[in-house]
Amino acid sequence: MSSAQESLSPRARRAAWRGQPSIDTEPDEAFDALARSAALVCDTPTALVGLSSGAYVRFKAWVGAEPVDGSSVAVLGAHAIGQAEFFEVKELASAPGLSDLKEQLDGDAPQFVAAVPLILADGEQVGTLCVMDARPRLLEPRQRQALQALGTVAAGLLERRGGTAGERLAERIAERSLRSLSEAGLFPFFAADNAGRLTYTNERWQQLFGEHHGNDWMDAVIPGHRDRVLQAWRAENNAHQEPELDFSIRGDQGQLQHLRALWRTLHDEDGQAVGRAGIVEDVTLSRDAGHRSQHLNARLSIESERKNRFIATLAHELRGPLSVIKNGVRLLRTAALGETESSNVLGMMDRQVTAMATQIDGLTDLSSISLGKLDLRMAQVDMAAVVENALEIAAPLIGAKRHEVRVNTPTPPVFVKGDATRLVQIVSNLLTNAAKYTDDGGRVEVTVRRQSSNVCVEVQDNGVGLTAEQAAAIFGMFEQVQEDSNMRSSGLGIGLALSRRLAALHGADIAVASDGRGQGSRFTLTIPAWVDLRVA
């Protein structure tokens, strides 16, 4: 330390530090990485690298709480810089002999502190690597050893600022610290010669790479990453670089693991490269969690958009019938209507109530299916009769749009085991969908056929068709095809979703095929055929 610092008592030195600004040096990724590593291996939310210069403190890097001037983290960091040896306090609130320090701390100050001094090769102490936690605790022996090794790395980085001689000193310090990390067993560790042949690996490396833990370790790297890893591994040695590389491997059980490797080139006394040494971190959990979070956020965004679209559609679909009913009630109350006119108004109101009931029934059915409360009345059902009844339900829309309908049913008839009412509901939804998305005067064709042990019902139209993306999403809740502006879609977008779920309850499925926009669509219901198990 400088003589100016030595002339101050510890309390006076802390007061001087507290009264002066915390001067940040330029950002340095190496020190940032050291702070992250310290927090990781010690399992603490806060870690910092603090440097001293006269009566000033410079916080070079930190993770977690920022050491702003006068904060508890800054005060504790300054106190740690004043310690010449490894420093650890389990719980500040009950620790003896630190009353002057406690007076300067806030009520939410960290309770646990551990720090290692940063000491250069000439013995000068220049700073600290410190970790903090609100939980009272102590470091495990391996964590303490790893923190001391990281402190040695930090001192080596500072030593490097001294030129060529300093760089060689720093390199030897770094080599010793890497060995310390290896012995601590917190990370997979390796050393290799100039040709890239492994000369040493620790137990964690061998566990990670399994049967490929030797010089065939590159075989464990997935093919898509192998060339990039090989190029980095064979790159010309450079003492001024510390390569960091992300790649993935396949474990012995076929599991995909994401790794981050950090190594440095080692030199002899003459400055000649003699090999490399480094560590590997398994980042699978953090990377997978990040990907899952992104995927989940995307899914939630899509579902939220569908929900909002559904709510808007529901409001629109119910507003129309309710407006008609409201006007009908007003006419019946205020106008002197004859018997024929009153009958027409009541018929109009009845049709609107029926339309609303159909939409509400669909939502109720979906809810019942989701809760497992929809009961099916299973029996032998003639699929030709199902198609006939479904056509009656869809007839008003088909007639309004003047579609040509063709029906093809087999002889003799084919039967399935199912709930006749629900099967009619499925096929009528398919017919209504075909009629809705086909221009006026179009064609809808229904075909019933036996296929091996199944019965197929195909509903084909020459309507607007589907893109591959639309076909993949068409059975989603509240999903509707976005037609041209001159075609208006009605309904809540639940018909196909409900149909597929009803089909699944019968052990059946619905598939869709289309050659693209303007090429029409074909929906196929495939359901197991009736099997008569009675013995003659």
Coordinates of C-alpha atoms in Angstrom, one line a residue:
M1 CA 0.0 0.0 0.0
S2 CA 1.0 3.6 -0.4
S3 CA 2.4 5.6 2.5
A4 CA -0.6 7.9 2.4
Q5 CA -2.9 4.9 3.1
E6 CA -0.6 3.5 5.8
S7 CA -0.7 6.8 7.7
L8 CA -4.5 6.5 8.2
S9 CA -6.2 4.4 10.8
P10 CA -8.6 1.8 9.4
R11 CA -11.6 3.9 10.5
A12 CA -10.1 7.1 9.1
R13 CA -9.3 5.3 5.9
R14 CA -12.9 4.1 5.5
A15 CA -14.1 7.6 6.3
A16 CA -11.8 9.0 3.5
W17 CA -13.1 6.3 1.1
R18 CA -16.7 7.1 2.0
G19 CA -16.2 10.8 1.4
Q20 CA -14.6 10.4 -2.0
P21 CA -16.3 9.5 -5.3
S22 CA -16.0 5.8 -6.5
I23 CA -14.0 6.3 -9.6
D24 CA -14.9 3.7 -12.3
T25 CA -12.2 2.7 -14.7
E26 CA -12.9 1.8 -18.3
P27 CA -15.2 -1.3 -18.6
D28 CA -13.2 -4.5 -18.9
E29 CA -14.9 -7.8 -19.9
A30 CA -12.2 -9.9 -18.2
F31 CA -13.0 -8.3 -14.8
D32 CA -16.7 -8.5 -15.5
A33 CA -16.2 -12.2 -16.1
L34 CA -14.3 -12.6 -12.9
A35 CA -17.1 -11.0 -10.9
R36 CA -19.7 -13.2 -12.6
S37 CA -17.6 -16.3 -11.9
A38 CA -17.1 -15.4 -8.2
A39 CA -20.9 -14.9 -7.8
L40 CA -21.5 -18.2 -9.5
V41 CA -19.0 -20.4 -7.6
C42 CA -19.9 -18.8 -4.3
D43 CA -23.6 -18.8 -4.9
T44 CA -24.1 -15.1 -4.0
P45 CA -26.2 -12.4 -5.6
T46 CA -23.4 -9.8 -5.3
A47 CA -19.7 -9.8 -6.2
L48 CA -17.3 -7.0 -7.0
V49 CA -13.8 -6.2 -7.9
G50 CA -12.5 -3.2 -6.0
L51 CA -9.2 -1.4 -6.5
S52 CA -7.5 1.1 -4.2
S53 CA -5.5 4.2 -5.2
G54 CA -4.4 6.3 -2.4
A55 CA -7.5 7.1 -0.4
Y56 CA -9.7 6.4 -3.3
V57 CA -11.7 3.3 -4.2
R58 CA -12.3 2.2 -7.7
F59 CA -15.0 -0.4 -8.3
K60 CA -13.8 -2.1 -11.5
A61 CA -16.6 -4.6 -11.9
W62 CA -19.6 -5.9 -10.1
V63 CA -22.6 -8.3 -10.2
G64 CA -25.8 -7.6 -8.4
A65 CA -26.1 -4.6 -6.2
E66 CA -24.2 -1.6 -7.6
P67 CA -21.6 -0.1 -5.2
V68 CA -22.9 3.5 -5.5
D69 CA -21.3 6.1 -3.2
G70 CA -22.3 5.7 0.4
S71 CA -24.2 2.5 -0.1
S72 CA -23.7 -0.5 2.2
V73 CA -22.1 -2.5 -0.7
A74 CA -19.6 0.3 -1.3
V75 CA -18.8 0.6 2.4
L76 CA -18.3 -3.2 2.8
G77 CA -16.2 -3.2 -0.4
A78 CA -14.0 -0.5 0.9
H79 CA -13.6 -2.3 4.2
A80 CA -12.6 -5.5 2.3
I81 CA -9.9 -3.6 0.5
G82 CA -8.4 -2.8 3.8
Q83 CA -7.9 -6.5 4.7
A84 CA -4.5 -8.0 4.0
E85 CA -5.7 -11.6 4.2
F86 CA -8.7 -13.7 3.4
F87 CA -11.7 -12.0 5.1
E88 CA -15.0 -13.7 5.9
V89 CA -17.9 -12.7 8.2
K90 CA -20.8 -15.1 8.6
E91 CA -23.3 -12.5 10.0
L92 CA -22.4 -8.8 10.3
A93 CA -25.3 -8.1 12.8
S94 CA -23.8 -10.4 15.4
A95 CA -20.1 -10.2 14.5
P96 CA -17.9 -8.8 17.3
G97 CA -15.4 -5.9 16.9
L98 CA -17.0 -4.3 13.8
S99 CA -19.1 -1.6 15.6
D100 CA -17.5 1.3 13.7
L101 CA -18.3 -0.5 10.4
K102 CA -21.9 -1.3 11.4
E103 CA -22.5 2.4 12.1
Q104 CA -22.0 3.2 8.4
L105 CA -24.4 0.5 7.0
D106 CA -28.0 0.7 6.0
G107 CA -30.7 -1.5 7.5
D108 CA -30.8 -3.7 4.4
A109 CA -27.0 -4.2 4.3
P110 CA -25.6 -7.7 3.3
Q111 CA -24.9 -9.9 6.3
F112 CA -22.4 -12.3 4.8
V113 CA -19.1 -11.0 3.3
A114 CA -16.1 -12.9 2.0
A115 CA -13.1 -11.3 0.3
V116 CA -9.6 -12.1 -1.0
P117 CA -6.9 -9.5 -1.4
L118 CA -5.5 -8.8 -4.8
I119 CA -1.7 -8.9 -4.3
L120 CA 0.8 -8.3 -7.1
A121 CA 4.1 -10.2 -7.5
D122 CA 6.1 -7.6 -5.5
G123 CA 3.7 -8.0 -2.5
E124 CA 1.7 -4.8 -3.1
Q125 CA -2.0 -5.1 -2.2
V126 CA -4.0 -3.3 -4.8
G127 CA -7.6 -4.3 -4.2
T128 CA -10.1 -7.1 -3.4
L129 CA -12.4 -9.7 -4.9
C130 CA -15.4 -9.7 -2.7
V131 CA -18.8 -11.6 -2.5
M132 CA -21.8 -10.6 -0.4
D133 CA -25.2 -12.1 0.5
A134 CA -28.2 -11.1 2.6
R135 CA -28.2 -14.7 4.1
P136 CA -25.9 -15.4 7.0
R137 CA -23.6 -18.2 5.9
L138 CA -20.0 -19.4 5.3
L139 CA -18.3 -20.5 2.2
E140 CA -17.7 -24.2 1.7
P141 CA -13.9 -25.2 1.5
R142 CA -14.1 -25.6 -2.3
Q143 CA -15.8 -22.3 -2.8
R144 CA -13.2 -20.6 -0.6
Q145 CA -10.4 -22.2 -2.7
A146 CA -12.1 -21.2 -6.0
L147 CA -12.6 -17.6 -4.8
Q148 CA -8.9 -17.4 -3.9
A149 CA -8.0 -18.8 -7.3
L150 CA -10.2 -16.2 -9.0
G151 CA -8.5 -13.5 -6.9
T152 CA -5.1 -14.7 -8.2
V153 CA -6.4 -14.4 -11.7
A154 CA -7.5 -10.8 -11.0
A155 CA -4.1 -10.0 -9.7
G156 CA -2.5 -11.5 -12.8
L157 CA -4.7 -9.4 -15.0
L158 CA -3.5 -6.3 -13.2
E159 CA 0.1 -7.5 -13.3
R160 CA -0.2 -7.8 -17.1
R161 CA -0.5 -4.0 -17.3
G162 CA 3.3 -3.9 -16.5
G163 CA 4.5 -4.9 -19.9
T164 CA 6.3 -8.1 -21.1
A165 CA 7.8 -9.1 -17.8
G166 CA 4.5 -8.4 -16.1
E167 CA 2.7 -10.5 -18.6
R168 CA 4.9 -13.5 -17.9
L169 CA 4.4 -13.1 -14.2
A170 CA 0.6 -12.8 -14.8
E171 CA 0.7 -15.9 -16.9
R172 CA 2.4 -18.0 -14.2
I173 CA -0.2 -16.6 -11.7
A174 CA -3.0 -17.5 -14.0
E175 CA -1.6 -21.0 -14.5
R176 CA -1.5 -21.6 -10.8
S177 CA -5.0 -20.2 -10.4
L178 CA -6.3 -22.5 -13.1
R179 CA -4.7 -25.5 -11.4
S180 CA -6.4 -24.3 -8.1
L181 CA -9.8 -24.3 -9.9
S182 CA -9.0 -27.8 -11.2
E183 CA -8.2 -29.1 -7.7
A184 CA -11.3 -27.4 -6.3
G185 CA -13.4 -29.5 -8.7
L186 CA -15.9 -26.8 -9.4
F187 CA -15.3 -26.8 -13.1
P188 CA -14.1 -29.3 -15.7
F189 CA -10.4 -28.4 -16.3
F190 CA -8.1 -29.3 -19.1
A191 CA -4.5 -28.7 -20.2
A192 CA -3.1 -29.4 -23.7
D193 CA 0.1 -29.1 -25.7
N194 CA 0.7 -26.9 -28.7
A195 CA -0.6 -29.6 -31.0
G196 CA -3.9 -29.6 -29.1
R197 CA -3.3 -33.0 -27.5
L198 CA -4.7 -33.2 -23.9
T199 CA -2.0 -33.5 -21.3
Y200 CA -4.2 -33.3 -18.2
T201 CA -8.0 -33.4 -17.4
N202 CA -9.6 -33.4 -14.0
E203 CA -12.5 -35.7 -12.8
R204 CA -15.2 -33.2 -13.7
W205 CA -14.0 -33.1 -17.3
Q206 CA -14.0 -36.8 -17.5
Q207 CA -17.5 -37.0 -16.1
L208 CA -18.8 -34.4 -18.6
F209 CA -17.3 -35.9 -21.7
G210 CA -17.8 -39.5 -20.7
E211 CA -16.4 -42.1 -23.1
H212 CA -14.9 -39.2 -25.2
H213 CA -13.0 -37.6 -22.3
G214 CA -9.6 -38.2 -24.0
N215 CA -8.1 -36.8 -27.2
D216 CA -11.3 -37.9 -29.0
W217 CA -13.3 -35.3 -27.1
M218 CA -14.1 -33.5 -30.3
D219 CA -16.3 -36.5 -31.3
A220 CA -18.7 -35.5 -28.6
V221 CA -19.2 -32.0 -30.1
I222 CA -22.4 -31.9 -32.2
P223 CA -21.7 -31.9 -36.0
G224 CA -23.1 -28.4 -36.5
H225 CA -20.5 -26.9 -34.0
R226 CA -17.5 -29.2 -34.7
D227 CA -15.9 -27.1 -37.5
R228 CA -16.1 -23.9 -35.5
V229 CA -14.7 -25.5 -32.3
L230 CA -11.9 -27.2 -34.3
Q231 CA -11.0 -23.9 -35.9
A232 CA -10.8 -22.1 -32.5
W233 CA -8.8 -25.0 -31.0
R234 CA -6.3 -24.9 -33.9
A235 CA -6.0 -21.1 -34.0
E236 CA -2.5 -19.7 -33.6
N237 CA -1.5 -19.2 -30.0
N238 CA -1.7 -15.6 -28.8
A239 CA -0.7 -14.6 -25.3
H240 CA -2.9 -11.5 -25.4
Q241 CA -6.1 -13.5 -26.1
E242 CA -8.2 -15.6 -23.8
P243 CA -10.6 -17.5 -26.2
E244 CA -14.1 -18.0 -25.0
L245 CA -16.3 -20.4 -27.0
D246 CA -19.9 -21.6 -26.7
F247 CA -20.7 -25.1 -28.2
S248 CA -22.8 -28.1 -27.5
I249 CA -22.1 -31.8 -27.0
R250 CA -24.0 -35.1 -26.9
G251 CA -23.6 -36.9 -23.5
D252 CA -23.3 -40.7 -23.1
Q253 CA -27.1 -40.9 -22.8
G254 CA -27.7 -38.8 -25.9
Q255 CA -28.6 -35.7 -24.0
L256 CA -27.7 -32.3 -25.5
Q257 CA -25.5 -30.2 -23.2
H258 CA -24.5 -26.6 -23.9
L259 CA -21.0 -25.6 -22.8
R260 CA -18.9 -22.5 -22.5
A261 CA -15.1 -23.0 -22.6
L262 CA -12.5 -20.4 -21.5
W263 CA -8.8 -21.1 -22.0
R264 CA -5.5 -19.2 -22.3
T265 CA -2.2 -19.9 -24.0
L266 CA 0.8 -20.8 -21.7
H267 CA 4.4 -19.7 -22.4
D268 CA 7.8 -20.6 -21.1
E269 CA 10.4 -18.2 -19.7
D270 CA 11.5 -17.3 -23.3
G271 CA 8.0 -16.4 -24.3
Q272 CA 7.5 -19.5 -26.4
A273 CA 4.0 -21.0 -26.4
V274 CA 4.0 -24.4 -24.7
G275 CA 0.3 -25.2 -24.6
R276 CA -3.0 -24.1 -23.2
A277 CA -5.1 -24.6 -20.1
G278 CA -8.7 -23.7 -19.3
I279 CA -12.1 -24.6 -17.8
V280 CA -15.5 -25.5 -19.2
E281 CA -18.8 -24.3 -17.7
D282 CA -22.1 -26.2 -18.3
V283 CA -24.7 -23.6 -19.3
T284 CA -27.4 -26.0 -20.3
L285 CA -29.9 -25.0 -17.7
S286 CA -29.6 -21.3 -18.1
R287 CA -29.7 -21.5 -21.9
D288 CA -32.6 -23.9 -22.0
A289 CA -34.5 -21.8 -19.5
G290 CA -33.9 -18.8 -21.7
H291 CA -35.1 -20.6 -24.8
R292 CA -38.1 -21.9 -22.9
S293 CA -38.9 -18.4 -21.7
Q294 CA -38.7 -17.0 -25.2
H295 CA -40.9 -19.8 -26.5
L296 CA -43.4 -19.4 -23.7
N297 CA -43.5 -15.6 -24.2
A298 CA -44.1 -16.1 -27.9
R299 CA -46.9 -18.6 -27.2
L300 CA -48.5 -16.3 -24.6
S301 CA -48.4 -13.4 -27.0
I302 CA -50.1 -15.5 -29.7
E303 CA -52.7 -16.8 -27.3
S304 CA -53.3 -13.3 -25.9
E305 CA -53.8 -12.0 -29.5
R306 CA -56.3 -14.8 -30.2
K307 CA -58.1 -14.2 -26.9
N308 CA -58.5 -10.5 -27.7
R309 CA -59.6 -11.3 -31.2
F310 CA -62.2 -13.7 -29.8
I311 CA -63.5 -11.2 -27.3
A312 CA -63.9 -8.6 -30.1
T313 CA -65.6 -11.2 -32.3
L314 CA -67.9 -12.4 -29.5
A315 CA -69.0 -8.8 -28.8
H316 CA -69.7 -8.2 -32.5
E317 CA -71.6 -11.5 -33.0
L318 CA -73.8 -11.0 -30.0
R319 CA -74.4 -7.3 -30.6
G320 CA -76.2 -8.0 -33.9
P321 CA -78.8 -10.5 -32.6
L322 CA -79.3 -8.4 -29.4
S323 CA -79.9 -5.3 -31.5
V324 CA -82.5 -7.2 -33.6
I325 CA -84.2 -8.6 -30.5
K326 CA -84.2 -5.1 -28.9
N327 CA -85.8 -3.5 -31.9
G328 CA -88.4 -6.3 -32.1
V329 CA -89.3 -5.8 -28.4
R330 CA -89.7 -2.0 -29.1
L331 CA -91.9 -2.6 -32.1
L332 CA -94.2 -5.0 -30.2
R333 CA -94.5 -2.5 -27.3
T334 CA -95.1 0.7 -29.2
A335 CA -96.3 -0.1 -32.7
A336 CA -99.9 -1.1 -33.6
L337 CA -98.9 -4.3 -35.5
G338 CA -101.4 -6.6 -37.1
E339 CA -101.3 -10.4 -36.5
T340 CA -99.1 -11.1 -39.6
E341 CA -96.6 -8.3 -38.8
S342 CA -96.4 -9.4 -35.1
S343 CA -95.7 -13.0 -36.3
N344 CA -93.0 -11.8 -38.6
V345 CA -91.3 -9.8 -35.8
L346 CA -91.5 -12.8 -33.4
G347 CA -90.1 -15.1 -36.0
M348 CA -87.2 -12.7 -36.6
M349 CA -86.5 -12.6 -32.9
D350 CA -86.7 -16.4 -32.6
R351 CA -84.1 -16.8 -35.3
Q352 CA -81.7 -14.4 -33.5
V353 CA -82.2 -16.2 -30.2
T354 CA -81.5 -19.5 -31.9
A355 CA -78.3 -18.1 -33.4
M356 CA -77.1 -16.8 -30.0
A357 CA -78.0 -20.2 -28.4
T358 CA -75.9 -22.0 -31.0
Q359 CA -72.8 -19.9 -30.2
I360 CA -73.3 -20.2 -26.5
D361 CA -73.8 -24.0 -26.8
G362 CA -70.5 -24.3 -28.7
L363 CA -68.6 -22.5 -25.9
T364 CA -70.4 -24.7 -23.3
D365 CA -69.4 -27.8 -25.2
L366 CA -65.7 -26.7 -25.4
S367 CA -65.8 -26.0 -21.6
S368 CA -67.3 -29.4 -20.9
I369 CA -64.7 -31.2 -23.0
S370 CA -61.9 -29.4 -21.3
L371 CA -63.3 -30.4 -17.9
G372 CA -64.0 -34.0 -19.0
K373 CA -67.7 -33.5 -18.4
L374 CA -69.1 -34.1 -21.8
D375 CA -71.1 -37.4 -21.9
L376 CA -71.5 -39.3 -25.2
R377 CA -74.3 -41.7 -26.0
M378 CA -72.5 -44.3 -28.0
A379 CA -74.4 -46.5 -30.4
Q380 CA -74.2 -47.9 -34.0
V381 CA -74.6 -44.9 -36.4
D382 CA -75.2 -44.9 -40.1
M383 CA -72.8 -42.2 -41.5
A384 CA -75.0 -41.6 -44.6
A385 CA -77.8 -40.5 -42.1
V386 CA -75.3 -38.3 -40.3
V387 CA -74.4 -36.5 -43.6
E388 CA -78.1 -36.1 -44.4
N389 CA -78.9 -34.5 -41.0
A390 CA -75.8 -32.3 -41.2
L391 CA -76.9 -31.0 -44.6
E392 CA -80.3 -30.0 -43.2
I393 CA -78.5 -27.9 -40.5
A394 CA -76.2 -26.2 -43.1
A395 CA -78.9 -25.8 -45.7
P396 CA -79.8 -22.2 -44.9
L397 CA -76.3 -20.9 -45.5
I398 CA -75.7 -23.2 -48.5
G399 CA -78.9 -22.0 -50.0
A400 CA -78.2 -18.3 -49.3
K401 CA -74.9 -18.6 -51.1
R402 CA -76.4 -20.7 -54.0
H403 CA -73.8 -23.4 -53.7
E404 CA -74.1 -26.7 -55.7
V405 CA -73.9 -29.7 -53.3
R406 CA -72.9 -33.2 -54.4
V407 CA -73.2 -36.1 -52.0
N408 CA -71.6 -39.5 -52.5
T409 CA -72.5 -42.3 -50.1
P410 CA -71.6 -46.0 -50.4
T411 CA -73.8 -49.0 -50.9
P412 CA -74.2 -50.9 -48.6
P413 CA -74.1 -48.3 -45.9
V414 CA -71.2 -48.0 -43.5
F415 CA -71.5 -47.7 -39.7
V416 CA -69.5 -46.4 -36.9
K417 CA -69.7 -46.4 -33.1
G418 CA -70.5 -42.9 -31.9
D419 CA -72.9 -40.3 -30.5
A420 CA -75.2 -39.5 -33.5
T421 CA -75.9 -36.0 -32.3
R422 CA -72.2 -35.1 -31.9
L423 CA -71.3 -36.7 -35.2
V424 CA -73.9 -34.6 -36.9
Q425 CA -72.5 -31.5 -35.1
I426 CA -69.0 -32.3 -36.4
V427 CA -70.1 -32.8 -40.1
S428 CA -72.4 -29.8 -40.0
N429 CA -69.5 -27.6 -38.8
L430 CA -67.4 -28.9 -41.7
L431 CA -70.2 -28.1 -44.2
T432 CA -70.8 -24.7 -42.7
N433 CA -67.1 -23.9 -42.9
A434 CA -67.0 -25.0 -46.5
A435 CA -70.0 -22.9 -47.4
K436 CA -68.8 -19.8 -45.5
Y437 CA -65.4 -19.7 -47.2
T438 CA -66.6 -20.4 -50.8
D439 CA -67.7 -17.6 -53.1
D440 CA -71.4 -17.5 -54.1
G441 CA -72.4 -20.1 -56.6
G442 CA -69.5 -22.4 -55.5
R443 CA -69.4 -26.2 -55.1
V444 CA -69.4 -28.3 -52.0
E445 CA -68.9 -32.1 -52.3
V446 CA -69.4 -34.6 -49.5
T447 CA -68.1 -38.2 -49.8
V448 CA -68.5 -41.1 -47.4
R449 CA -66.3 -44.1 -48.0
R450 CA -64.8 -47.1 -46.2
Q451 CA -61.0 -47.2 -45.9
S452 CA -59.6 -50.3 -44.3
S453 CA -60.8 -50.4 -40.7
N454 CA -62.0 -46.8 -40.8
V455 CA -64.8 -44.7 -42.3
C456 CA -63.9 -41.4 -44.0
V457 CA -66.1 -38.4 -44.5
E458 CA -64.6 -35.8 -46.9
V459 CA -66.0 -32.3 -47.3
Q460 CA -64.4 -30.6 -50.3
D461 CA -65.0 -27.1 -51.7
N462 CA -63.7 -24.8 -54.4
G463 CA -63.4 -21.9 -52.0
V464 CA -60.6 -19.5 -50.9
G465 CA -58.2 -22.4 -49.9
L466 CA -55.5 -22.3 -47.3
T467 CA -51.8 -21.5 -47.1
A468 CA -49.6 -24.1 -45.4
E469 CA -49.4 -21.8 -42.3
Q470 CA -53.1 -21.4 -42.2
A471 CA -53.7 -25.1 -42.5
A472 CA -51.3 -25.8 -39.6
A473 CA -53.2 -23.4 -37.3
I474 CA -56.8 -23.8 -38.6
F475 CA -57.9 -26.1 -35.7
G476 CA -56.7 -23.6 -33.0
M477 CA -59.1 -22.0 -30.6
F478 CA -60.6 -18.7 -32.0
E479 CA -58.7 -19.2 -35.3
Q480 CA -60.3 -17.8 -38.5
V481 CA -59.1 -17.5 -42.0
Q482 CA -58.4 -13.9 -42.9
E483 CA -60.3 -13.6 -46.2
D484 CA -60.3 -10.9 -48.8
S485 CA -61.9 -7.6 -47.7
N486 CA -65.1 -8.4 -49.8
M487 CA -65.8 -11.6 -47.8
R488 CA -66.9 -11.2 -44.2
S489 CA -66.5 -14.0 -41.8
S490 CA -69.1 -14.6 -39.1
G491 CA -68.9 -16.8 -36.0
L492 CA -66.5 -17.1 -33.1
G493 CA -63.8 -19.2 -34.7
I494 CA -64.5 -22.2 -32.5
G495 CA -66.3 -24.6 -34.9
L496 CA -63.3 -26.5 -36.2
A497 CA -61.6 -26.6 -32.8
L498 CA -64.8 -28.0 -31.3
S499 CA -65.1 -30.5 -34.1
R500 CA -61.7 -31.9 -33.7
R501 CA -62.1 -32.2 -30.0
L502 CA -65.4 -34.0 -30.4
A503 CA -63.8 -36.3 -33.0
A504 CA -61.0 -37.1 -30.6
L505 CA -63.6 -38.3 -28.0
H506 CA -64.7 -40.8 -30.7
G507 CA -61.1 -42.0 -31.3
A508 CA -61.3 -40.1 -34.6
D509 CA -59.3 -37.3 -36.2
I510 CA -59.9 -34.4 -38.7
A511 CA -57.3 -33.5 -41.2
V512 CA -57.2 -30.6 -43.7
A513 CA -55.5 -30.4 -47.2
S514 CA -55.3 -27.5 -49.6
D515 CA -53.1 -26.6 -52.6
G516 CA -53.0 -23.0 -51.5
R517 CA -55.0 -19.8 -51.7
G518 CA -57.8 -19.9 -54.3
Q519 CA -57.5 -23.7 -54.7
G520 CA -60.2 -24.8 -52.3
S521 CA -59.9 -27.1 -49.2
R522 CA -60.6 -30.7 -48.2
F523 CA -61.5 -31.7 -44.6
T524 CA -61.5 -35.4 -43.8
L525 CA -63.0 -37.0 -40.8
T526 CA -61.5 -40.4 -40.1
I527 CA -63.4 -42.6 -37.6
P528 CA -63.1 -46.3 -36.7
A529 CA -65.7 -48.4 -38.4
W530 CA -68.3 -50.3 -36.4
V531 CA -67.1 -53.8 -35.5
D532 CA -69.9 -56.3 -34.6
L533 CA -68.4 -58.6 -32.0
R534 CA -71.5 -60.7 -31.6
V535 CA -71.0 -64.4 -32.5
A536 CA -73.6 -65.8 -34.9

